[in-house]
PDB file of C-alpha atoms in Angstrom:
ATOM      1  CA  UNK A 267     -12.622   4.182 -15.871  1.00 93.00           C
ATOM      2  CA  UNK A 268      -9.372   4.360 -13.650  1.00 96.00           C
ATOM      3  CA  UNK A 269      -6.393   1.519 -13.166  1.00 97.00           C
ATOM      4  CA  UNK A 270      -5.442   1.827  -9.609  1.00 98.00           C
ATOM      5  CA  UNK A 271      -2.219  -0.151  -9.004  1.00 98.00           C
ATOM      6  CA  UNK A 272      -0.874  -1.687  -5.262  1.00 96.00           C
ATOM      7  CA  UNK A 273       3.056  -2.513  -5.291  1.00 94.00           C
ATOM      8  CA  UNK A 274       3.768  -1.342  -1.495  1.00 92.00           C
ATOM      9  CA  UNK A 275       4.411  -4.763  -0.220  1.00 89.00           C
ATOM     10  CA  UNK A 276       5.349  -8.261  -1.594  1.00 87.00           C
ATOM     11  CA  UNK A 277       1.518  -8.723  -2.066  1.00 88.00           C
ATOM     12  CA  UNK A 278       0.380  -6.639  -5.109  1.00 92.00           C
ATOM     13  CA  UNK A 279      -1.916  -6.178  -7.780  1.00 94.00           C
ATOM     14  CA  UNK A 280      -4.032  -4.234 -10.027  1.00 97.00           C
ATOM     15  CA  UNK A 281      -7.668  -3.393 -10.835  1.00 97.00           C
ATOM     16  CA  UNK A 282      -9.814  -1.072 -13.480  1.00 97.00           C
ATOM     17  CA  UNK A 283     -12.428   0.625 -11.602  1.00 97.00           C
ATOM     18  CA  UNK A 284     -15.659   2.817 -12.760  1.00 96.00           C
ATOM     19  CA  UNK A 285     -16.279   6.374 -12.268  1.00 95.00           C
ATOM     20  CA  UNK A 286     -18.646   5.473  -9.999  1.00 94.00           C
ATOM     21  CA  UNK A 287     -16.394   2.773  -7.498  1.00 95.00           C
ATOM     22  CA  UNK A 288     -17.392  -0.379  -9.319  1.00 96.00           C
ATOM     23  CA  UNK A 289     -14.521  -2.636  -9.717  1.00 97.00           C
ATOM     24  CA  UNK A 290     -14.530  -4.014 -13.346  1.00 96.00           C
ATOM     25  CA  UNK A 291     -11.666  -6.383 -12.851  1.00 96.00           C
ATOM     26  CA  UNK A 292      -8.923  -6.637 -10.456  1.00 96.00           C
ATOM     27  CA  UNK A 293      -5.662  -8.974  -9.886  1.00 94.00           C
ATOM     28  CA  UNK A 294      -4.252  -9.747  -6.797  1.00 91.00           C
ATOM     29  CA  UNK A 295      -0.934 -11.696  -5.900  1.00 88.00           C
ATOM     30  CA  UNK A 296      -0.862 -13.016  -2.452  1.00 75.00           C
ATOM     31  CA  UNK A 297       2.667 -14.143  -2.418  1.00 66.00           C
ATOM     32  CA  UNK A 298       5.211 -12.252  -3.405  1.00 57.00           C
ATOM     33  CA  UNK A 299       8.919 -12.541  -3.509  1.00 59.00           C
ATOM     34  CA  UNK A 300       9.689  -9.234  -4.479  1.00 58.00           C
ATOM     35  CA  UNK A 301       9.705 -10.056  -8.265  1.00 76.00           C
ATOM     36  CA  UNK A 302       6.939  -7.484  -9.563  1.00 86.00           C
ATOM     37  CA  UNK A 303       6.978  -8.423 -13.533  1.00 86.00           C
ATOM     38  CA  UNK A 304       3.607  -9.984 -13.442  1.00 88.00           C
ATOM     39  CA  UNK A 305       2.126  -6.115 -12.456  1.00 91.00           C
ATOM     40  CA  UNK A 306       1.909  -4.874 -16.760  1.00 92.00           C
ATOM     41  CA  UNK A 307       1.090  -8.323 -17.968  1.00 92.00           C
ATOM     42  CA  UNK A 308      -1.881  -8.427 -14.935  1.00 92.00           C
ATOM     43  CA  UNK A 309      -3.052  -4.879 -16.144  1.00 94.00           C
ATOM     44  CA  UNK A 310      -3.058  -6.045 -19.942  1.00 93.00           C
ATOM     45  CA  UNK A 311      -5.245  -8.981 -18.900  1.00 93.00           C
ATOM     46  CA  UNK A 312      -7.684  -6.632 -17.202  1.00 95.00           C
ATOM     47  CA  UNK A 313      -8.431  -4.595 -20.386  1.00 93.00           C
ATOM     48  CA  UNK A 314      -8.608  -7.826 -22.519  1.00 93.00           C
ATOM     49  CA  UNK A 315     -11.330  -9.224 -20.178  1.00 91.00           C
ATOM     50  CA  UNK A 316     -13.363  -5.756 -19.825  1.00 91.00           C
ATOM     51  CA  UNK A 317     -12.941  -5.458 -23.458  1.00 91.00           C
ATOM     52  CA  UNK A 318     -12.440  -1.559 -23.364  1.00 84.00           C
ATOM     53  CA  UNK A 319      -9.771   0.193 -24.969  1.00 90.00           C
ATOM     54  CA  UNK A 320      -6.794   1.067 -22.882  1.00 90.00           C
ATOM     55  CA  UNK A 321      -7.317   5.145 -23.834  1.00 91.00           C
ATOM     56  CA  UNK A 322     -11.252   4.829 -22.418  1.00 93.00           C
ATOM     57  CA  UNK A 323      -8.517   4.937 -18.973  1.00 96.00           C
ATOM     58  CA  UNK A 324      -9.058   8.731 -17.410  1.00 96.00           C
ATOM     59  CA  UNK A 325      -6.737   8.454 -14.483  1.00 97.00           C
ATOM     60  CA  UNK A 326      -3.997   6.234 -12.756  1.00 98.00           C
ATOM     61  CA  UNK A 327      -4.041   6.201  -9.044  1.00 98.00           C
ATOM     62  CA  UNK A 328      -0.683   4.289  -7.200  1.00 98.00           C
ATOM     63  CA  UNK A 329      -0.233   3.864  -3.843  1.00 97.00           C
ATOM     64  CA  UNK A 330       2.637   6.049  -2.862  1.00 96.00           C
ATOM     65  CA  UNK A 331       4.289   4.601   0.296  1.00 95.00           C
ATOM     66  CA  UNK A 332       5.510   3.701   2.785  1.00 96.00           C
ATOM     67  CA  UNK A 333       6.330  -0.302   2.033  1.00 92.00           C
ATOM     68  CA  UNK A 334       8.813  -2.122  -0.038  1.00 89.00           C
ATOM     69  CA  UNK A 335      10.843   0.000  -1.388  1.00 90.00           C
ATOM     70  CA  UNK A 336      11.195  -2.040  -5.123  1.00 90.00           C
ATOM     71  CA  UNK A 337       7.942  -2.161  -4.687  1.00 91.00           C
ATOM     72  CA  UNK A 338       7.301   1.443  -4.485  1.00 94.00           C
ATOM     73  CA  UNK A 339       9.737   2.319  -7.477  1.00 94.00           C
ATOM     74  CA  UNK A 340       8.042  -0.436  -9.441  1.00 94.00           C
ATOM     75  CA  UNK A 341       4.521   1.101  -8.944  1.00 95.00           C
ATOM     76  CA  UNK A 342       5.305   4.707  -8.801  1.00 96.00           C
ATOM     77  CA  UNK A 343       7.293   4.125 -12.273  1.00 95.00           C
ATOM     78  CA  UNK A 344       4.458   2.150 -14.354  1.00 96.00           C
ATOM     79  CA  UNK A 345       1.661   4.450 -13.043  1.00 97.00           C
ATOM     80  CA  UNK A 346       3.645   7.618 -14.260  1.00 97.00           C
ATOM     81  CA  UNK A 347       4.963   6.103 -17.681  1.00 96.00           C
ATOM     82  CA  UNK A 348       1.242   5.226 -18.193  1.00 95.00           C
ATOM     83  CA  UNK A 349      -0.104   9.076 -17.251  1.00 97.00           C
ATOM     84  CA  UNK A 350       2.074  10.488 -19.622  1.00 96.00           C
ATOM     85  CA  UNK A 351       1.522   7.970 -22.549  1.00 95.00           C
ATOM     86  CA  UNK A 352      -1.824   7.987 -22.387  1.00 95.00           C
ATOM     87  CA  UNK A 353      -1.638  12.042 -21.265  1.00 96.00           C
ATOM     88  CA  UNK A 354      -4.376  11.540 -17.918  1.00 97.00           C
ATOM     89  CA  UNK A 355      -4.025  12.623 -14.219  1.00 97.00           C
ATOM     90  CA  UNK A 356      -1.926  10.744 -12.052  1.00 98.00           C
ATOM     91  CA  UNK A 357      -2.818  10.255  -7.961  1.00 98.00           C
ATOM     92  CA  UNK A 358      -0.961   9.051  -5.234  1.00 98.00           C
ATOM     93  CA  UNK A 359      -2.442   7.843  -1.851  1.00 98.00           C
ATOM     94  CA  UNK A 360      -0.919   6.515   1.417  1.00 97.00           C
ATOM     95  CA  UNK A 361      -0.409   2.680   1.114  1.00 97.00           C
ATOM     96  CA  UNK A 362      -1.271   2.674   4.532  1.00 98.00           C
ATOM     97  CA  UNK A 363      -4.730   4.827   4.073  1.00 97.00           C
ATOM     98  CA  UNK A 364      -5.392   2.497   1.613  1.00 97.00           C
ATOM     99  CA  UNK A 365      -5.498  -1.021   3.505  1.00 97.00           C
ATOM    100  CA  UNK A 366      -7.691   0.936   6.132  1.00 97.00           C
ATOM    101  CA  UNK A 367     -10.194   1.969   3.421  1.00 97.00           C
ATOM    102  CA  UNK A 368     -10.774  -1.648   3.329  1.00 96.00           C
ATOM    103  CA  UNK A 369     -12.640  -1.273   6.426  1.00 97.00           C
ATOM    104  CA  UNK A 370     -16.613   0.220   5.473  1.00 94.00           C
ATOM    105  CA  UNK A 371     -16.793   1.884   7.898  1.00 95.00           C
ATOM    106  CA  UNK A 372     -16.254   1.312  12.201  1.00 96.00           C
ATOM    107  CA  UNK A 373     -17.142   3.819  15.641  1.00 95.00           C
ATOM    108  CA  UNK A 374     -13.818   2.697  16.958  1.00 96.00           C
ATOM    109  CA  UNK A 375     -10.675   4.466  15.379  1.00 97.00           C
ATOM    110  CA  UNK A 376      -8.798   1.697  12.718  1.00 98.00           C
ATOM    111  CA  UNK A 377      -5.039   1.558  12.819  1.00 98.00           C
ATOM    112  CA  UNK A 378      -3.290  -0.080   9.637  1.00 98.00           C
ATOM    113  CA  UNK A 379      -0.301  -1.662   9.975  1.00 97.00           C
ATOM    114  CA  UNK A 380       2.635  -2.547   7.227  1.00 96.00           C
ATOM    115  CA  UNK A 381       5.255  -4.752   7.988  1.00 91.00           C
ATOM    116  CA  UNK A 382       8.847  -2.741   8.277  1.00 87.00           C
ATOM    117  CA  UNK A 383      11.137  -5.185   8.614  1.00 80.00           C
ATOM    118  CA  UNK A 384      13.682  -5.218  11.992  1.00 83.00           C
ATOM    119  CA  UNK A 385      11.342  -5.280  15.006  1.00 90.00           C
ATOM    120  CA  UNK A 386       9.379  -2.393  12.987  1.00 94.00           C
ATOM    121  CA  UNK A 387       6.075  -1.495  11.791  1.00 95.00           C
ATOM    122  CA  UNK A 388       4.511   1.479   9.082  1.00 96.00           C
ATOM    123  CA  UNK A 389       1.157   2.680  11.572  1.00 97.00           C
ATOM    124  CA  UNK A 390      -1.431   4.630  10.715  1.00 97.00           C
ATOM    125  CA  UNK A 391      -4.835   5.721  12.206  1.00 98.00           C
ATOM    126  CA  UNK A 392      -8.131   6.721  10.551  1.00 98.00           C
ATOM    127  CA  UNK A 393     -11.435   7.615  11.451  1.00 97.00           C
ATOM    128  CA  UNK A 394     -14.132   5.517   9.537  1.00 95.00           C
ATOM    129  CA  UNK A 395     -17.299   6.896  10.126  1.00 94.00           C
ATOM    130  CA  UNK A 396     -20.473   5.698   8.097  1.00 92.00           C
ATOM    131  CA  UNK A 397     -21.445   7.929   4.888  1.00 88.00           C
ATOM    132  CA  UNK A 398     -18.229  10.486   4.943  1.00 90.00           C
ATOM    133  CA  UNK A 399     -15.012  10.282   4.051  1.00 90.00           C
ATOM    134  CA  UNK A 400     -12.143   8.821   6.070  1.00 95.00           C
ATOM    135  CA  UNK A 401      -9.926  11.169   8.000  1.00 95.00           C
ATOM    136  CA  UNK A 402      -5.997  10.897   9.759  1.00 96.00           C
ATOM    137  CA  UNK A 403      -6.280  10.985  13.314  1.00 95.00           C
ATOM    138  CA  UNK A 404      -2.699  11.509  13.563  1.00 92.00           C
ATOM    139  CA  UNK A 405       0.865  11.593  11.573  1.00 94.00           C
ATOM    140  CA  UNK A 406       2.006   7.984   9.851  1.00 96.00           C
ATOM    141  CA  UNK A 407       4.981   6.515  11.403  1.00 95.00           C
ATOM    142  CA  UNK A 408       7.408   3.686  11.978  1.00 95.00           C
ATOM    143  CA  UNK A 409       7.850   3.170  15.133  1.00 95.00           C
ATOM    144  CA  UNK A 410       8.959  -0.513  17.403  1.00 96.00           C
ATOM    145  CA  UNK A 411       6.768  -3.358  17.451  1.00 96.00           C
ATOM    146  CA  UNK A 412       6.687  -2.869  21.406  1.00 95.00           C
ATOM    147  CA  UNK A 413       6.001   0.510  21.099  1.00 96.00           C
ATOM    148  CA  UNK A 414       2.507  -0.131  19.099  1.00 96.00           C
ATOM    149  CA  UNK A 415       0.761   0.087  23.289  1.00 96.00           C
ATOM    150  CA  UNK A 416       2.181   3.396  23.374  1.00 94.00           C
ATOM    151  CA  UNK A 417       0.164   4.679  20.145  1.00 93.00           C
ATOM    152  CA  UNK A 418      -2.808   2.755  20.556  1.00 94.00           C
ATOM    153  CA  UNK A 419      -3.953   3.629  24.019  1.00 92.00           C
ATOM    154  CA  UNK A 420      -7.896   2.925  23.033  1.00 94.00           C
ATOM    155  CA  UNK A 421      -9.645   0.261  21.643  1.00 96.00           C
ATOM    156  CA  UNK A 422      -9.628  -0.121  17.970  1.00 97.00           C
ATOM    157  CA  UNK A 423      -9.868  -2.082  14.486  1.00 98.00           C
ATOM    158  CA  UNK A 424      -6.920  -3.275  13.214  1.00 98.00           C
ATOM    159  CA  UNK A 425      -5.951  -4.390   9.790  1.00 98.00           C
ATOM    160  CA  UNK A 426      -2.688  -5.456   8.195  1.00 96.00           C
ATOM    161  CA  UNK A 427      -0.378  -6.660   5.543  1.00 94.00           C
ATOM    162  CA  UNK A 428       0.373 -10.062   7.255  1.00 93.00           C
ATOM    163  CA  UNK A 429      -2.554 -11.941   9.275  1.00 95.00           C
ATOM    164  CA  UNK A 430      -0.810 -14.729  10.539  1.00 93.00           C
ATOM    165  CA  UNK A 431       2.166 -13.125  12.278  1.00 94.00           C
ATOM    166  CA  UNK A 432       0.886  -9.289  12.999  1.00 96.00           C
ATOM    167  CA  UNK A 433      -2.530 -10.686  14.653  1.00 97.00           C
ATOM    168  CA  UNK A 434      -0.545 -13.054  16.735  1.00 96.00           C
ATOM    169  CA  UNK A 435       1.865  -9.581  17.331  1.00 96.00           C
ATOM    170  CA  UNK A 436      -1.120  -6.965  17.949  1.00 97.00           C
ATOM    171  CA  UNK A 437      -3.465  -9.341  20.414  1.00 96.00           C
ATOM    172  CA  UNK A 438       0.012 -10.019  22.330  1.00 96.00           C
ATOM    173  CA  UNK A 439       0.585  -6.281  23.008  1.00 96.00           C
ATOM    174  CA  UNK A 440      -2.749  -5.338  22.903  1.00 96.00           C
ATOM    175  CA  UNK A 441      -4.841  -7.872  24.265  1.00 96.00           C
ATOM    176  CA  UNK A 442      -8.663  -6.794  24.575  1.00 94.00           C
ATOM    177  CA  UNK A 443      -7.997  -3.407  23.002  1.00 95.00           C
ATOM    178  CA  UNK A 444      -7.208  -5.248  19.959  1.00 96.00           C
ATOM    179  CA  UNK A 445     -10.497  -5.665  17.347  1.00 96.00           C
ATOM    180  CA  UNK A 446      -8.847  -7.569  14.281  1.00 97.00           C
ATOM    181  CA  UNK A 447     -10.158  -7.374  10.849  1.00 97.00           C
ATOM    182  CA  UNK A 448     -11.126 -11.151   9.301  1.00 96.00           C
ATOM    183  CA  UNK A 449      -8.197 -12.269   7.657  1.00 95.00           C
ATOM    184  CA  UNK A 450      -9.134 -11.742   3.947  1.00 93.00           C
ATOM    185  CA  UNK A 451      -8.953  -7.964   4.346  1.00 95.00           C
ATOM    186  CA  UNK A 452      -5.296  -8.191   5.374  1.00 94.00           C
ATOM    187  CA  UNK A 453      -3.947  -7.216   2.233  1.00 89.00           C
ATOM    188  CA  UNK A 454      -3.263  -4.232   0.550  1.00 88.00           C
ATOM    189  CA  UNK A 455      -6.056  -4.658  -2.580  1.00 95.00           C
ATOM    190  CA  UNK A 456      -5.766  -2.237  -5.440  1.00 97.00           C
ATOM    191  CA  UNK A 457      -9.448  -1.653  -5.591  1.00 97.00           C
ATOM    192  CA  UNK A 458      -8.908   0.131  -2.012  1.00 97.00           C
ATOM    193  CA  UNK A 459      -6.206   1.964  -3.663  1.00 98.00           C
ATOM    194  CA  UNK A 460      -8.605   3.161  -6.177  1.00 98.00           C
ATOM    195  CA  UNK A 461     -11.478   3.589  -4.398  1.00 96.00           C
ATOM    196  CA  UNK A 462      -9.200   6.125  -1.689  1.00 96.00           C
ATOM    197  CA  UNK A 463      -7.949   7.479  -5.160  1.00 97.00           C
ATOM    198  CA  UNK A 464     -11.578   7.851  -6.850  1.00 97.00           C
ATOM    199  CA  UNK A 465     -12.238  10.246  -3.976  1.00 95.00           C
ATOM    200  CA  UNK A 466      -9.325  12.937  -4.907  1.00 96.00           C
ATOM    201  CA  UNK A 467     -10.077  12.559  -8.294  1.00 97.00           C
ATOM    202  CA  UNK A 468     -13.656  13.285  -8.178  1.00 95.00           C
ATOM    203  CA  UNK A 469     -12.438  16.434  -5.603  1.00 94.00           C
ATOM    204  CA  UNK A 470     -10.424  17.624  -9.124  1.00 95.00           C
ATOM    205  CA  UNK A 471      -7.003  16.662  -6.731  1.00 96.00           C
ATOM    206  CA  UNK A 472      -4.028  15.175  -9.056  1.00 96.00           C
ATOM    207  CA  UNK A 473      -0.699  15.014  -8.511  1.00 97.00           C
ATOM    208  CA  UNK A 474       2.295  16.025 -10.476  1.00 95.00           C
ATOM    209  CA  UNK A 475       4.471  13.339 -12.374  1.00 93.00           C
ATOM    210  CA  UNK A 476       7.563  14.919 -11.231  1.00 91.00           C
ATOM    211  CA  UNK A 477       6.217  15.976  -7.187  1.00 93.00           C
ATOM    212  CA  UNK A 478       5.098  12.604  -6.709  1.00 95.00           C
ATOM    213  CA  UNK A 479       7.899  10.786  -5.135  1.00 94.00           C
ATOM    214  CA  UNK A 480       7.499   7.448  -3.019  1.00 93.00           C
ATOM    215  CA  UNK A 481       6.994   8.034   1.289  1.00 92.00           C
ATOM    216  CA  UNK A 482       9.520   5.433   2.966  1.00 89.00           C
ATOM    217  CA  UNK A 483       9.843   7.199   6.285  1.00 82.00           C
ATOM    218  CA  UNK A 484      13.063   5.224   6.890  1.00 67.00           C
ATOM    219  CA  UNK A 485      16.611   5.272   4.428  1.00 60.00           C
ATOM    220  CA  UNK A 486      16.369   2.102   2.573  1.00 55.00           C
ATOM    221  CA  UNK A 487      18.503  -0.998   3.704  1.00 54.00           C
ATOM    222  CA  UNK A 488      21.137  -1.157   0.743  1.00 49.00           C
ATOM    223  CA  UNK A 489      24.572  -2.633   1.141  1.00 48.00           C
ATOM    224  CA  UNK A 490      27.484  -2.837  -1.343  1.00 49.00           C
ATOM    225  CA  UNK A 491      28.316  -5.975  -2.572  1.00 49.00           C
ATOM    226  CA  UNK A 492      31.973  -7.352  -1.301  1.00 50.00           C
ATOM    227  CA  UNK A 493      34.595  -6.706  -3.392  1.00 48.00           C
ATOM    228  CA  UNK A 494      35.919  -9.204  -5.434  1.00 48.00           C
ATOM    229  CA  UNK A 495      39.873  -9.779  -5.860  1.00 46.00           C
ATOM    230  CA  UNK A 496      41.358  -9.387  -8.355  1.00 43.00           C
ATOM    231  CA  UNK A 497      43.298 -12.790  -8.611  1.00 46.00           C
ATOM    232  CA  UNK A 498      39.480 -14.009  -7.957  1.00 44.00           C
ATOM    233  CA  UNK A 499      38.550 -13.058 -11.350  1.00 44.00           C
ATOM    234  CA  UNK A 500      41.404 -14.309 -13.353  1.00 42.00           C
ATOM    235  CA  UNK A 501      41.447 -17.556 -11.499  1.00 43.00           C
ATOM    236  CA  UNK A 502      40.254 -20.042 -13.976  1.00 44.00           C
ATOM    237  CA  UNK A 503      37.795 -23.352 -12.666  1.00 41.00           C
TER     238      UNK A 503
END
């Protein structure tokens, strides 16, 4: 059995998976606000329901980036403090990989897109074909909404984090090039996670706890808070 967990956008969740790619039990939170604290509680539910003991677990696979960067930290943390307590392999996969795994399998190239914030999107683009593994057909980047023509010359599947705004987006800039997933693939599911995951770990691929670090591709957006005078402070109500 393997826990796969998905924290690389404001929609996460978690699922327990076979050996084999079955998905035991998974948890999935639509709506986010980046407030992660139901992630533990949703993977203690999981083993409750399946009624297997936590150490029956043989590996923990996280999606490693890009996305939300509390996100990322949040997932990348729990998935390593649970390797080492429970002393199994830990694997990281692209976030962006991942939501196009959720597409079986297409003759047209599938691009995944994440949701970057400022005029920006997280692309990536896969090969699908039926009966063998998925393959990059090039580097993942963030590049300019408006750019996204520029990439995507050819027709292909698309599939993202956020239906109603990004299909909208992509069939704008697209037009007939554009083949959109149905809408209730466009989120990031941890049993894609796993299942992309289940691959390198039947290959004997693991990662490192300390190597495996979280892929933004951009500097986060943190400012300072304003400084507070000090008359502020001492100035009673």
């Amino acid at each position: 059995m393997i826990l796969a967990l998905s924290t690389s956008t404001p929609q996460f969740g978690a699922a327990l998976m076979t050996i084999q790619g079955t998905v035991l039990a998974e948890v999935a939170f639509g709506v986010g606000r980046g407030n992660f604290s139901g992630l533990m509680p949703a993977v203690d539910y999981m083993v409750d329901c399946c009624g297997t003991p936590i150490e029956e677990i043989e590996a923990v696979v996280v999606a490693r980036g890009p996305g939300s960067f509390t996100g990322l930290r949040v997932g990348l943390s729990a998935a390593k403090g649970m390797a080492r307590g429970l002393e199994i392999p830990l694997i990281g996969v692209s976030s962006l990989a991942a939501l196009a795994f959720r597409i079986p399998f297409s003759d047209r190239p599938v691009c995944a897109v994440l949701d970057s914030r400022k005029g920006e999107l997280f692309y990536g683009v896969y090969n699908r074909p039926l009966y063998r593994p998925m393959t990059p057909r090039q580097e993942e980047d963030c590049i300019r909404e408006s750019d996204l023509p520029k990439v995507m010359e050819e027709p292909a599947v698309f599939i993202g984090n956020d239906y109603l705004r990004q299909e909208t987006l992509i069939r704008e800039l697209l037009g007939d090039r554009a083949i959109c997933a149905p809408p209730a693939l466009w989120h990031p599911a941890a049993s894609a996670v796993g299942g992309l995951g289940l691959e390198r770990f039947l290959r004997g691929e693991t990662d490192d706890l300390r190597d495996l670090v979280p892929v933004y591709f951009r500097p986060p957006d943190i400012r300072p808070r304003p400084a507070q005078r000090v008359d502020d402070k001492m100035e009673g109500p």
